[in-house]
Amino acid sequence: MNIIIDTLNATTKFMLTEKIGYDETGIWVGAYGSIINEHVDIATTPYFILLHRLHLLDYIDTLGTGRAYFVFRFPNLSSVANIYVLPFSRLVWICLVICAILCVIATYFILKFEDKIIKNSQKNSISDIALMTFSAICQMGSEIEAKLFSSRIFYFFLYITFVFVYTSYTANIVALLQTPTKSIQTLEDLYNSKLKLGVEDNLYNRYYMPRTTDPIRLKIYREKIAPPNSPPNFVDLKTGVALLRNSSYAYFAEGGSLYTEMERTFFEGEKCNLNEIEYLEIIDPYQALKKNSPFREIMKTNLPKLREFGIQKVEVNRMITKRPQCVVASGSQFESVSLESVRGAILLLPFGALMATILFAGEMLRSLTIKRKIYNANPKITIDQ
């Protein structure tokens, strides 16, 4: 704008306003009021185009992007899926189950054969053999000991086979713990995600956010930004960027100021896996004049020249910060493991305790039933006997 003013050989006097000046009461105030009431000649603040302003303002041209986005870091894969079933495909899991069943059957017949050849050999039930096979899969020891040389060869290759399976599985788990999910790409994905949403606290966000007619945008605003019976999630820029950095959070703000704050506060590794989704259904803001202003033709001539000569691009690149680039090599940064990441493993403990409790109750019931039958057959025998 200073370049255009220089072409007019004019003296500048800037007038600052605290408000944009939305027409809520029928009286134009703020920046809009300054232009409409002819207190100023040229607006340096660009305006969004709205129908109810067209009869009052002439929109000349756009000088740069004024896009605002929901910016967030892609959440870890563990937040949307159970990573403990992802290392192998479904076919591999099926093959492993079949292999384990075949190993149990083969081990059962091998030990039965040992019982016939070697006297006083250890008697093993089918549950003992199944536990031994599971111990081989998890690379644990077993109390079952093979006596014959042929049986020991089978045990040896059984453990060797599952060493490679175990190594492949654990290596994939480590990689998956550091893998972000790319599942959030649209506003509907954002609405269905577990991310908390926040919006930069300024006048045009408060004005435009609730005025959308798109169903998914209305759901986002009414349920995640301004839910009923709670204050709306409008926060200042520094607070929003801090929440974006330290938690599962999506923050809506103008890209230039948001990315400037991120460049100032984020570590290099924290700039990776960023994504942005547009929310407002508007085009870039335009420079405006009062309707039929004498500066209209001058502005219409000079604003396109700034773009044609490359001046606009140079100034925009100098003043508006772009999205930070990830310069950290994949896998070279430290990733902490949260409780959410190991949720699938932790759930195994109560599940196993529940199964053990049910089986224990069944065993106790069976034991009491047997003792009751013995007591009924011979009442003189006590329950302890």
Coordinates of N, CA and C in Angstrom, one line a residue, residues 136-357:
A136 N 6.8 -70.9 23.7 CA 7.8 -70.8 22.5 C 7.5 -69.6 21.7
I137 N 6.2 -69.3 21.4 CA 5.9 -68.1 20.6 C 6.3 -66.8 21.3
C138 N 6.2 -66.7 22.6 CA 6.6 -65.5 23.4 C 8.1 -65.6 23.9
Q139 N 8.8 -66.6 23.4 CA 10.2 -66.7 23.8 C 10.4 -66.8 25.3
M140 N 9.6 -67.7 25.9 CA 9.7 -67.9 27.3 C 10.1 -69.4 27.5
G141 N 10.5 -69.8 28.7 CA 10.9 -71.2 29.0 C 9.7 -72.0 29.3
S142 N 10.0 -73.3 29.4 CA 8.9 -74.3 29.7 C 9.4 -75.4 30.6
E143 N 8.5 -75.9 31.4 CA 8.9 -77.0 32.3 C 8.9 -78.4 31.6
I144 N 8.3 -78.4 30.5 CA 8.3 -79.7 29.7 C 9.6 -79.9 29.1
E145 N 10.2 -81.1 29.3 CA 11.5 -81.5 28.8 C 11.4 -82.7 27.9
A146 N 12.0 -82.6 26.7 CA 12.0 -83.7 25.8 C 13.1 -84.7 26.2
K147 N 12.8 -86.0 26.1 CA 13.8 -87.0 26.5 C 14.5 -87.6 25.3
L148 N 13.7 -87.8 24.2 CA 14.3 -88.4 23.0 C 15.0 -87.4 22.2
F149 N 16.1 -87.8 21.4 CA 16.8 -86.9 20.6 C 16.0 -86.3 19.5
S150 N 15.1 -87.1 18.9 CA 14.2 -86.7 17.9 C 13.2 -85.6 18.4
S151 N 12.8 -85.8 19.6 CA 11.9 -84.8 20.2 C 12.6 -83.4 20.5
R152 N 13.9 -83.5 20.9 CA 14.6 -82.3 21.1 C 14.9 -81.5 19.8
I153 N 15.1 -82.3 18.7 CA 15.3 -81.6 17.4 C 14.0 -80.9 17.1
F154 N 12.8 -81.5 17.3 CA 11.6 -80.8 17.0 C 11.4 -79.5 17.9
Y155 N 11.8 -79.6 19.2 CA 11.7 -78.5 20.1 C 12.6 -77.4 19.6
F156 N 13.8 -77.8 19.2 CA 14.8 -76.8 18.8 C 14.3 -76.0 17.6
F157 N 13.8 -76.6 16.6 CA 13.3 -75.9 15.4 C 12.0 -75.2 15.7
L158 N 11.2 -75.6 16.6 CA 10.0 -74.9 17.1 C 10.4 -73.6 17.6
Y159 N 11.4 -73.5 18.5 CA 11.8 -72.3 19.1 C 12.5 -71.4 18.0
I160 N 13.3 -71.9 17.2 CA 14.0 -71.2 16.1 C 12.9 -70.5 15.2
T161 N 11.9 -71.2 14.8 CA 10.9 -70.7 14.0 C 10.2 -69.5 14.6
F162 N 9.8 -69.6 15.9 CA 9.1 -68.5 16.5 C 10.1 -67.3 16.9
V163 N 11.4 -67.6 16.9 CA 12.3 -66.5 17.1 C 12.2 -65.4 16.0
F164 N 12.1 -65.9 14.8 CA 12.0 -65.0 13.6 C 10.6 -64.3 13.6
V165 N 9.6 -65.0 14.0 CA 8.3 -64.4 14.1 C 8.3 -63.4 15.2
Y166 N 8.8 -63.7 16.3 CA 8.8 -62.7 17.5 C 9.6 -61.5 17.1
T167 N 10.8 -61.7 16.4 CA 11.6 -60.5 16.0 C 10.9 -59.6 15.1
S168 N 10.2 -60.2 14.1 CA 9.5 -59.4 13.1 C 8.4 -58.6 13.8
Y169 N 7.7 -59.3 14.7 CA 6.6 -58.6 15.3 C 7.0 -57.4 16.2
T170 N 8.0 -57.6 17.0 CA 8.5 -56.6 17.9 C 9.1 -55.4 17.1
A171 N 9.8 -55.7 16.0 CA 10.3 -54.6 15.2 C 9.2 -53.8 14.6
N172 N 8.2 -54.4 14.2 CA 7.0 -53.7 13.6 C 6.3 -52.8 14.7
I173 N 6.2 -53.3 15.9 CA 5.6 -52.6 17.0 C 6.4 -51.3 17.2
V174 N 7.7 -51.4 17.3 CA 8.5 -50.2 17.5 C 8.3 -49.1 16.4
A175 N 8.2 -49.6 15.2 CA 7.9 -48.7 14.0 C 6.5 -48.1 14.1
L176 N 5.6 -48.8 14.5 CA 4.2 -48.4 14.6 C 4.0 -47.3 15.7
L177 N 4.7 -47.5 16.8 CA 4.6 -46.5 17.9 C 5.1 -45.1 17.4
Q178 N 5.9 -45.0 16.4 CA 6.4 -43.7 15.9 C 5.7 -43.3 14.7
T179 N 4.7 -44.0 14.2 CA 4.0 -43.7 13.0 C 2.7 -42.9 13.3
P180 N 2.6 -41.7 12.7 CA 1.4 -40.9 12.8 C 0.3 -41.4 11.8
T181 N -0.9 -41.2 12.2 CA -2.0 -41.6 11.3 C -2.4 -40.4 10.4
K182 N -2.6 -40.7 9.1 CA -3.0 -39.7 8.1 C -4.5 -39.7 7.9
S183 N -5.3 -40.2 8.9 CA -6.7 -40.4 8.7 C -7.5 -39.2 8.7
I184 N -7.0 -38.1 9.2 CA -7.8 -36.8 9.4 C -7.4 -35.9 8.2
Q185 N -8.3 -35.9 7.2 CA -8.0 -35.1 6.0 C -9.2 -34.2 5.7
T186 N -10.4 -34.4 6.2 CA -11.5 -33.6 5.9 C -12.1 -33.1 7.2
L187 N -13.1 -32.2 7.1 CA -13.8 -31.6 8.2 C -14.6 -32.7 9.0
E188 N -15.1 -33.7 8.2 CA -15.9 -34.8 8.8 C -14.9 -35.6 9.6
D189 N -13.7 -35.9 9.1 CA -12.7 -36.6 9.9 C -12.3 -35.9 11.2
L190 N -12.2 -34.6 11.0 CA -11.9 -33.8 12.2 C -13.0 -33.8 13.2
Y191 N -14.2 -33.8 12.8 CA -15.3 -33.9 13.7 C -15.4 -35.2 14.5
N192 N -15.1 -36.3 13.8 CA -15.1 -37.6 14.4 C -13.9 -38.0 15.1
S193 N -12.8 -37.1 15.1 CA -11.6 -37.5 15.8 C -11.7 -37.1 17.3
K194 N -10.7 -37.5 18.0 CA -10.6 -37.2 19.4 C -9.9 -35.9 19.7
L195 N -9.5 -35.2 18.7 CA -8.8 -33.9 18.9 C -9.8 -32.9 19.5
K196 N -9.3 -32.1 20.4 CA -10.0 -30.9 21.0 C -9.8 -29.8 20.0
L197 N -10.8 -28.9 19.9 CA -10.7 -27.8 18.9 C -10.7 -26.5 19.6
G198 N -9.9 -25.6 19.1 CA -9.9 -24.2 19.6 C -9.8 -23.2 18.5
V199 N -10.2 -22.0 18.7 CA -10.2 -20.9 17.7 C -9.6 -19.7 18.2
E200 N -8.8 -19.0 17.3 CA -8.2 -17.8 17.7 C -9.2 -16.7 18.1
D201 N -9.1 -16.1 19.2 CA -10.1 -15.2 19.7 C -9.9 -13.8 19.0
N202 N -10.7 -13.6 17.9 CA -10.7 -12.3 17.3 C -12.1 -12.1 16.7
L203 N -12.4 -10.9 16.2 CA -13.8 -10.5 15.9 C -14.3 -11.2 14.7
Y204 N -13.5 -11.4 13.6 CA -14.0 -12.0 12.5 C -14.3 -13.5 12.6
N205 N -13.5 -14.2 13.5 CA -13.8 -15.6 13.8 C -15.1 -15.7 14.6
R206 N -15.3 -14.9 15.5 CA -16.6 -14.9 16.3 C -17.8 -14.5 15.4
Y207 N -17.5 -13.7 14.3 CA -18.6 -13.3 13.5 C -18.9 -14.4 12.4
Y208 N -17.9 -15.0 11.8 CA -18.1 -15.9 10.7 C -18.4 -17.4 11.1
M209 N -17.8 -17.8 12.2 CA -17.9 -19.2 12.7 C -19.4 -19.7 12.8
P210 N -20.2 -19.0 13.5 CA -21.6 -19.5 13.6 C -22.5 -19.2 12.5
R211 N -22.0 -18.5 11.4 CA -22.9 -18.1 10.3 C -22.8 -19.0 9.1
T212 N -22.2 -20.1 9.2 CA -22.1 -21.1 8.1 C -23.5 -21.8 8.0
T213 N -23.7 -22.3 6.8 CA -25.0 -23.1 6.6 C -24.6 -24.5 6.3
D214 N -23.4 -24.9 6.2 CA -22.9 -26.2 6.0 C -23.2 -27.1 7.2
P215 N -23.8 -28.3 7.1 CA -24.2 -29.1 8.2 C -23.0 -29.5 9.0
I216 N -21.9 -30.0 8.4 CA -20.8 -30.5 9.1 C -20.0 -29.3 9.9
R217 N -20.0 -28.2 9.2 CA -19.4 -27.0 9.9 C -20.2 -26.6 11.1
L218 N -21.5 -26.6 11.0 CA -22.4 -26.3 12.1 C -22.2 -27.2 13.3
K219 N -22.1 -28.5 12.9 CA -21.8 -29.5 14.0 C -20.5 -29.3 14.7
I220 N -19.5 -29.0 13.9 CA -18.2 -28.7 14.5 C -18.3 -27.5 15.5
Y221 N -19.0 -26.4 15.0 CA -19.0 -25.2 15.9 C -19.9 -25.5 17.1
R222 N -21.1 -26.1 16.9 CA -22.0 -26.2 18.0 C -21.6 -27.3 19.0
E223 N -20.9 -28.3 18.6 CA -20.6 -29.4 19.5 C -19.1 -29.4 20.0
K224 N -18.2 -28.9 19.2 CA -16.8 -29.0 19.6 C -16.1 -27.6 19.9
I225 N -16.7 -26.5 19.3 CA -16.1 -25.2 19.5 C -16.9 -24.5 20.6
A226 N -18.2 -24.4 20.4 CA -19.1 -23.7 21.4 C -20.2 -24.7 21.8
P227 N -19.8 -25.7 22.6 CA -20.9 -26.7 23.1 C -21.8 -26.0 24.0
P228 N -23.0 -26.5 24.1 CA -24.0 -25.9 25.0 C -23.6 -26.0 26.5
N229 N -24.0 -25.0 27.3 CA -23.7 -24.9 28.7 C -22.2 -24.9 29.1
S230 N -21.4 -24.4 28.1 CA -20.0 -24.2 28.4 C -19.5 -23.0 27.6
P231 N -18.4 -22.4 28.1 CA -17.9 -21.2 27.3 C -17.3 -21.7 26.0
P232 N -17.4 -20.9 24.9 CA -16.8 -21.3 23.6 C -15.2 -21.4 23.7
N233 N -14.7 -22.2 22.9 CA -13.2 -22.4 22.9 C -12.5 -21.4 22.1
F234 N -12.6 -20.1 22.4 CA -11.9 -19.0 21.8 C -10.7 -18.7 22.7
V235 N -9.5 -18.9 22.2 CA -8.3 -18.6 23.0 C -7.3 -17.8 22.2
D236 N -6.4 -17.1 22.9 CA -5.4 -16.2 22.3 C -4.4 -17.1 21.5
L237 N -3.6 -16.4 20.7 CA -2.7 -17.1 19.8 C -1.7 -17.9 20.6
K238 N -1.0 -17.3 21.6 CA 0.0 -18.0 22.3 C -0.5 -19.2 23.0
T239 N -1.6 -19.1 23.7 CA -2.2 -20.2 24.4 C -2.6 -21.3 23.4
G240 N -3.2 -21.0 22.2 CA -3.6 -22.0 21.3 C -2.4 -22.7 20.7
V241 N -1.3 -22.0 20.4 CA -0.1 -22.7 19.9 C 0.5 -23.6 20.9
A242 N 0.5 -23.2 22.2 CA 1.0 -24.0 23.2 C 0.2 -25.3 23.4
L243 N -1.1 -25.2 23.3 CA -2.0 -26.4 23.4 C -1.8 -27.3 22.2
L244 N -1.6 -26.7 21.0 CA -1.3 -27.4 19.8 C 0.0 -28.2 19.9
R245 N 1.0 -27.6 20.6 CA 2.3 -28.3 20.7 C 2.2 -29.4 21.8
N246 N 1.5 -29.3 22.8 CA 1.6 -30.2 24.0 C 0.5 -31.2 24.1
S247 N -0.5 -31.1 23.3 CA -1.7 -32.0 23.5 C -2.3 -32.3 22.1
S248 N -3.3 -33.2 22.2 CA -4.1 -33.5 21.0 C -5.1 -32.4 20.7
Y249 N -4.7 -31.5 19.9 CA -5.4 -30.2 19.8 C -5.3 -29.7 18.4
A250 N -6.4 -29.2 17.9 CA -6.5 -28.5 16.5 C -6.8 -27.1 16.8
Y251 N -6.0 -26.2 16.2 CA -6.2 -24.8 16.5 C -6.5 -24.0 15.2
F252 N -7.5 -23.2 15.2 CA -7.9 -22.4 14.0 C -7.4 -21.0 14.1
A253 N -6.6 -20.6 13.1 CA -6.1 -19.2 13.1 C -5.6 -18.9 11.7
E254 N -5.3 -17.6 11.5 CA -4.8 -17.2 10.3 C -3.3 -17.8 10.1
G255 N -3.0 -18.3 8.9 CA -1.8 -19.1 8.8 C -0.5 -18.3 9.1
G256 N -0.4 -17.0 8.6 CA 0.8 -16.3 8.8 C 1.2 -16.1 10.3
S257 N 0.3 -15.6 11.1 CA 0.6 -15.4 12.5 C 0.7 -16.7 13.2
L258 N -0.1 -17.7 12.9 CA 0.0 -19.0 13.6 C 1.4 -19.6 13.3
Y259 N 1.8 -19.6 12.1 CA 3.1 -20.3 11.8 C 4.3 -19.5 12.3
T260 N 4.1 -18.2 12.4 CA 5.2 -17.4 13.0 C 5.4 -17.8 14.5
E261 N 4.3 -17.9 15.2 CA 4.4 -18.3 16.6 C 5.0 -19.7 16.7
M262 N 4.6 -20.6 15.8 CA 5.1 -22.0 15.8 C 6.6 -22.0 15.5
E263 N 7.1 -21.2 14.6 CA 8.5 -21.1 14.3 C 9.3 -20.7 15.6
R264 N 8.7 -19.8 16.4 CA 9.3 -19.3 17.5 C 9.4 -20.2 18.7
T265 N 8.4 -21.1 18.8 CA 8.2 -21.9 20.0 C 8.5 -23.4 19.8
F266 N 8.3 -23.9 18.6 CA 8.4 -25.4 18.4 C 9.8 -25.8 18.2
F267 N 10.2 -27.0 18.7 CA 11.4 -27.6 18.3 C 11.3 -28.2 16.9
E268 N 12.4 -28.5 16.3 CA 12.4 -29.0 14.9 C 11.6 -30.2 14.7
G269 N 11.7 -31.2 15.6 CA 11.0 -32.4 15.5 C 9.5 -32.2 15.7
E270 N 9.1 -31.2 16.4 CA 7.7 -30.9 16.6 C 7.0 -30.2 15.4
K271 N 7.8 -29.8 14.4 CA 7.2 -29.2 13.2 C 6.8 -30.3 12.2
C272 N 7.1 -31.5 12.5 CA 6.7 -32.6 11.5 C 5.3 -33.0 11.7
N273 N 4.8 -33.7 10.7 CA 3.4 -34.3 10.7 C 2.3 -33.2 11.0
L274 N 2.5 -32.0 10.4 CA 1.5 -31.0 10.6 C 0.5 -31.1 9.4
N275 N -0.7 -30.8 9.7 CA -1.8 -30.8 8.6 C -2.7 -29.6 8.8
E276 N -3.3 -29.1 7.8 CA -4.2 -28.0 7.9 C -5.5 -28.3 7.1
I277 N -6.6 -27.8 7.6 CA -7.9 -28.0 7.0 C -8.7 -26.7 7.0
E278 N -9.2 -26.3 5.9 CA -9.9 -25.0 5.8 C -11.3 -25.2 6.4
Y279 N -11.8 -24.1 7.0 CA -13.1 -24.1 7.6 C -14.0 -23.1 7.0
L280 N -13.6 -21.8 7.0 CA -14.4 -20.8 6.5 C -14.7 -20.9 5.0
E281 N -15.9 -20.7 4.5 CA -16.3 -20.8 3.1 C -16.2 -19.4 2.5
I282 N -15.0 -18.8 2.4 CA -14.8 -17.5 1.9 C -13.6 -17.5 1.0
I283 N -13.5 -16.5 0.1 CA -12.4 -16.3 -0.7 C -11.4 -15.3 0.0
D284 N -10.2 -15.1 -0.7 CA -9.3 -14.2 -0.1 C -9.8 -12.8 0.1
P285 N -9.4 -12.1 1.2 CA -9.9 -10.7 1.4 C -9.4 -9.8 0.3
Y286 N -10.2 -8.7 0.0 CA -9.9 -7.7 -1.0 C -9.7 -6.4 -0.4
Q287 N -8.9 -5.6 -1.1 CA -8.8 -4.1 -0.7 C -10.1 -3.4 -1.2
A288 N -10.6 -2.5 -0.4 CA -11.9 -1.9 -0.6 C -11.8 -0.4 -0.5
L289 N -12.7 0.3 -1.3 CA -12.9 1.7 -1.2 C -14.4 2.0 -1.1
K290 N -14.7 3.2 -0.7 CA -16.1 3.6 -0.6 C -16.6 3.6 -2.1
K291 N -17.9 3.3 -2.2 CA -18.5 3.2 -3.5 C -18.3 4.6 -4.2
N292 N -17.9 4.4 -5.5 CA -17.6 5.6 -6.4 C -16.6 6.5 -5.9
S293 N -15.6 6.0 -5.2 CA -14.5 6.8 -4.7 C -13.6 7.3 -5.9
P294 N -13.1 8.6 -5.8 CA -12.2 9.1 -6.8 C -10.9 8.3 -7.0
F295 N -10.5 7.5 -6.0 CA -9.3 6.7 -6.1 C -9.5 5.4 -6.8
R296 N -10.7 5.1 -7.2 CA -11.1 3.8 -7.7 C -10.2 3.4 -8.9
E297 N -10.2 4.2 -9.9 CA -9.4 3.9 -11.1 C -7.9 3.8 -10.9
I298 N -7.4 4.6 -10.0 CA -6.0 4.6 -9.6 C -5.7 3.2 -9.0
M299 N -6.5 2.8 -8.1 CA -6.3 1.5 -7.4 C -6.5 0.4 -8.3
K300 N -7.4 0.4 -9.2 CA -7.7 -0.7 -10.2 C -6.5 -0.8 -11.2
T301 N -5.8 0.3 -11.4 CA -4.6 0.2 -12.3 C -3.4 -0.2 -11.6
N302 N -3.2 0.2 -10.4 CA -1.9 0.0 -9.7 C -1.8 -1.4 -8.9
L303 N -2.9 -1.8 -8.4 CA -2.9 -3.1 -7.6 C -2.5 -4.3 -8.5
P304 N -3.1 -4.4 -9.8 CA -2.6 -5.5 -10.6 C -1.1 -5.4 -11.0
K305 N -0.6 -4.1 -11.1 CA 0.8 -4.0 -11.5 C 1.7 -4.6 -10.4
L306 N 1.3 -4.4 -9.1 CA 2.1 -5.0 -8.0 C 2.3 -6.5 -8.2
R307 N 1.2 -7.1 -8.7 CA 1.3 -8.6 -8.9 C 2.1 -8.9 -10.2
E308 N 1.8 -8.1 -11.2 CA 2.5 -8.4 -12.5 C 4.0 -8.2 -12.4
F309 N 4.5 -7.2 -11.6 CA 5.9 -7.0 -11.5 C 6.6 -7.8 -10.5
G310 N 5.8 -8.7 -9.7 CA 6.4 -9.5 -8.8 C 6.6 -8.9 -7.4
I311 N 6.2 -7.7 -7.2 CA 6.4 -7.0 -5.9 C 5.5 -7.6 -4.9
Q312 N 4.2 -8.0 -5.3 CA 3.3 -8.6 -4.3 C 3.9 -9.9 -3.8
K313 N 4.4 -10.7 -4.6 CA 4.9 -12.0 -4.2 C 6.1 -11.9 -3.2
V314 N 7.0 -10.9 -3.5 CA 8.1 -10.7 -2.7 C 7.7 -10.2 -1.3
E315 N 6.7 -9.3 -1.2 CA 6.3 -8.8 0.1 C 5.5 -9.8 0.9
V316 N 4.7 -10.6 0.2 CA 3.9 -11.6 0.9 C 4.9 -12.7 1.4
N317 N 5.9 -13.1 0.7 CA 6.8 -14.1 1.2 C 7.6 -13.5 2.3
R318 N 7.9 -12.2 2.3 CA 8.7 -11.6 3.4 C 7.9 -11.5 4.7
M319 N 6.6 -11.2 4.6 CA 5.8 -10.9 5.8 C 5.0 -12.0 6.3
I320 N 4.6 -12.9 5.4 CA 3.7 -14.0 5.9 C 4.5 -15.3 6.0
T321 N 4.5 -15.9 7.1 CA 5.3 -17.1 7.4 C 4.5 -18.3 6.8
K322 N 5.2 -19.2 6.1 CA 4.6 -20.4 5.5 C 4.7 -21.5 6.5
R323 N 4.0 -22.6 6.2 CA 4.0 -23.7 7.1 C 5.4 -24.3 7.3
P324 N 5.8 -24.5 8.6 CA 7.2 -25.0 8.8 C 7.4 -26.3 8.1
Q325 N 8.7 -26.4 7.6 CA 9.1 -27.7 7.0 C 9.7 -28.6 8.0
C326 N 9.5 -29.9 7.8 CA 10.1 -30.9 8.7 C 11.5 -31.2 8.1
V327 N 12.5 -30.9 8.9 CA 13.9 -31.2 8.5 C 14.5 -32.3 9.2
V328 N 13.7 -33.0 10.1 CA 14.2 -34.1 10.9 C 14.0 -35.4 10.1
A329 N 15.0 -36.2 10.0 CA 14.9 -37.5 9.3 C 13.9 -38.4 10.1
S330 N 13.2 -39.2 9.3 CA 12.2 -40.1 9.9 C 12.8 -41.1 10.8
G331 N 12.3 -41.2 12.0 CA 12.8 -42.2 13.0 C 14.0 -41.7 13.8
S332 N 14.5 -40.5 13.5 CA 15.7 -40.0 14.3 C 15.3 -39.2 15.5
Q333 N 14.0 -38.9 15.7 CA 13.6 -38.1 16.8 C 13.0 -39.0 17.9
F334 N 13.1 -38.6 19.1 CA 12.6 -39.3 20.3 C 11.1 -39.2 20.4
E335 N 10.4 -40.4 20.5 CA 9.0 -40.4 20.7 C 8.6 -41.1 22.0
S336 N 8.0 -40.4 22.9 CA 7.6 -41.0 24.2 C 6.3 -41.9 24.0
V337 N 6.3 -42.9 24.7 CA 5.1 -43.8 24.6 C 4.1 -43.5 25.7
S338 N 2.9 -43.1 25.3 CA 1.9 -42.8 26.3 C 1.0 -44.0 26.7
L339 N 0.2 -43.8 27.7 CA -0.7 -44.9 28.1 C -1.7 -45.3 27.0
E340 N -2.0 -44.3 26.1 CA -2.9 -44.6 25.0 C -2.2 -45.6 24.0
S341 N -0.9 -45.5 23.9 CA -0.2 -46.3 22.9 C -0.2 -47.8 23.4
V342 N -0.2 -48.0 24.7 CA -0.1 -49.4 25.2 C -1.4 -49.8 25.8
R343 N -2.5 -49.1 25.4 CA -3.8 -49.4 25.9 C -4.2 -50.9 25.6
G344 N -3.9 -51.3 24.3 CA -4.3 -52.7 23.9 C -3.6 -53.7 24.8
A345 N -2.3 -53.5 25.2 CA -1.6 -54.4 26.0 C -2.1 -54.4 27.4
I346 N -2.4 -53.2 28.0 CA -2.9 -53.1 29.3 C -4.2 -53.8 29.5
L347 N -5.1 -53.7 28.5 CA -6.4 -54.4 28.5 C -6.3 -55.9 28.6
L348 N -5.2 -56.5 28.2 CA -5.0 -57.9 28.3 C -5.0 -58.4 29.8
L349 N -4.5 -57.5 30.7 CA -4.4 -57.9 32.1 C -5.8 -58.1 32.7
P350 N -6.7 -57.1 32.7 CA -8.0 -57.4 33.3 C -8.8 -58.5 32.5
F351 N -8.6 -58.6 31.2 CA -9.2 -59.7 30.5 C -8.7 -61.1 30.9
G352 N -7.4 -61.2 31.1 CA -6.9 -62.4 31.7 C -7.3 -62.7 33.1
A353 N -7.4 -61.7 33.9 CA -7.9 -61.8 35.3 C -9.3 -62.3 35.3
L354 N -10.1 -61.8 34.4 CA -11.5 -62.2 34.3 C -11.7 -63.6 33.9
M355 N -10.9 -64.0 32.9 CA -10.9 -65.4 32.4 C -10.5 -66.4 33.6
A356 N -9.4 -66.0 34.3 CA -8.9 -66.8 35.3 C -9.9 -66.9 36.5
T357 N -10.6 -65.8 36.8 CA -11.7 -65.9 37.8 C -12.8 -66.8 37.4

